XYZ file of C-alpha atoms in Angstrom:
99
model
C 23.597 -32.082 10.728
C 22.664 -33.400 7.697
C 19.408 -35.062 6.720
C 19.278 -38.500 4.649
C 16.191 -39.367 3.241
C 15.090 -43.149 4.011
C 13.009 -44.490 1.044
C 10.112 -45.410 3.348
C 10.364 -42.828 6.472
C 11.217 -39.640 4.681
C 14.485 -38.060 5.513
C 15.510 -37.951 8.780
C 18.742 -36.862 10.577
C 22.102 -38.765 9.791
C 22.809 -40.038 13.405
C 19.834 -42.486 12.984
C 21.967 -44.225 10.156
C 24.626 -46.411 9.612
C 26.537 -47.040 6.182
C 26.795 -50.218 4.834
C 30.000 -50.551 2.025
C 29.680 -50.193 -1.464
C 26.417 -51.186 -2.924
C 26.523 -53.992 -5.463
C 29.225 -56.190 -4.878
C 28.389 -59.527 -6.247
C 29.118 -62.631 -3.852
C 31.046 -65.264 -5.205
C 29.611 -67.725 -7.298
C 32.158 -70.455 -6.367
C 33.098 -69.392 -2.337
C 34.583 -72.851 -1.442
C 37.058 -72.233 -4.329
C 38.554 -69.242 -2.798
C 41.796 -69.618 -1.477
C 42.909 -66.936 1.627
C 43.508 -63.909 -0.245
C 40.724 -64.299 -2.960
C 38.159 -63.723 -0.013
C 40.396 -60.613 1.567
C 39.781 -59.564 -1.641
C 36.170 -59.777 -1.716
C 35.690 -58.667 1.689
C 38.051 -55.708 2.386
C 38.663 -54.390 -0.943
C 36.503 -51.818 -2.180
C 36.426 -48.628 -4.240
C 36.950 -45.400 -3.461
C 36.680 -43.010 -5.752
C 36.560 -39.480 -6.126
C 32.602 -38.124 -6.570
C 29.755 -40.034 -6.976
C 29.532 -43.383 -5.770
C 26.470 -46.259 -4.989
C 26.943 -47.227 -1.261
C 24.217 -49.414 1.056
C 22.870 -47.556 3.833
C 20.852 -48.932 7.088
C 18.094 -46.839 8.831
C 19.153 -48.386 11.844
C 17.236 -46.265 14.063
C 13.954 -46.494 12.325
C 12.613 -48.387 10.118
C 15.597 -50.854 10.551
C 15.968 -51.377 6.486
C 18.267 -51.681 3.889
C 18.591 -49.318 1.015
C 21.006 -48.236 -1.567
C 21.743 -44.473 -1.845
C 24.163 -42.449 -4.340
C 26.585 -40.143 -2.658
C 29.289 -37.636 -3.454
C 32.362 -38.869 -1.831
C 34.217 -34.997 -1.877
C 30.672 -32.782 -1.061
C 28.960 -35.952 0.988
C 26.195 -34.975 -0.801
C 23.490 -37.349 -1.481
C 22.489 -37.344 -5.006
C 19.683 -39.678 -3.854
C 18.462 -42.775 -1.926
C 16.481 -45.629 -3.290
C 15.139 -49.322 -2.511
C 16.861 -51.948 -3.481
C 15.801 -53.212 -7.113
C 14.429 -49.820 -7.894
C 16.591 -47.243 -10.506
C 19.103 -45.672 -9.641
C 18.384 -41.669 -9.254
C 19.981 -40.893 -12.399
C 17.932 -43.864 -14.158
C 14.957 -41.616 -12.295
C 15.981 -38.639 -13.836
C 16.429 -40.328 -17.478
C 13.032 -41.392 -17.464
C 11.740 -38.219 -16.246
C 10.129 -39.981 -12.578
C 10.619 -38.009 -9.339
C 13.115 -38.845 -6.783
């Protein structure tokens, strides 16, 4: 089992999360203007890419908050977790601050 580290409980083991979709999609400015396959669009398509990629993550059996983590999409390897509005781990590492 893998652990994931929640930004305010400390890491703790996967089952007591649940993932969220890609992190940063912007909502609409204009949603009444939308016609029908505009919003599939904004709500079904995503990316998926190969390696690392910034996806929201809920620690839904603990604290019960939100938080944006980075994660390899081949290893599953987290890269790093962090809350919302804070750098991203590789900001972190640019500026020389722990993760």
């Amino acid at each position: 089992m893998q652990l994931i580290s929640c930004p305010w409980c400390g890491p703790r083991e996967e089952t007591e999360f649940h993932y969220g979709g890609q992190a940063f999609v912007e909502y609409p400015a204009r949603p009444a203007d939308l016609d029908d396959v505009e919003w599939a669009h904004f709500l079904f398509f995503r990316a998926n890419p190969r390696g690392e990629f910034a996806e929201r993550w809920s620690h839904s059996a603990g604290c019960r908050r939100w938080f944006n983590a980075v994660r390899d999409t081949v290893s599953y390897q987290f890269a790093g977790t962090y809350k919302p509005g804070d750098p991203t781990p590789k900001q972190q590492q640019k500026n020389g601050a722990v993760q």
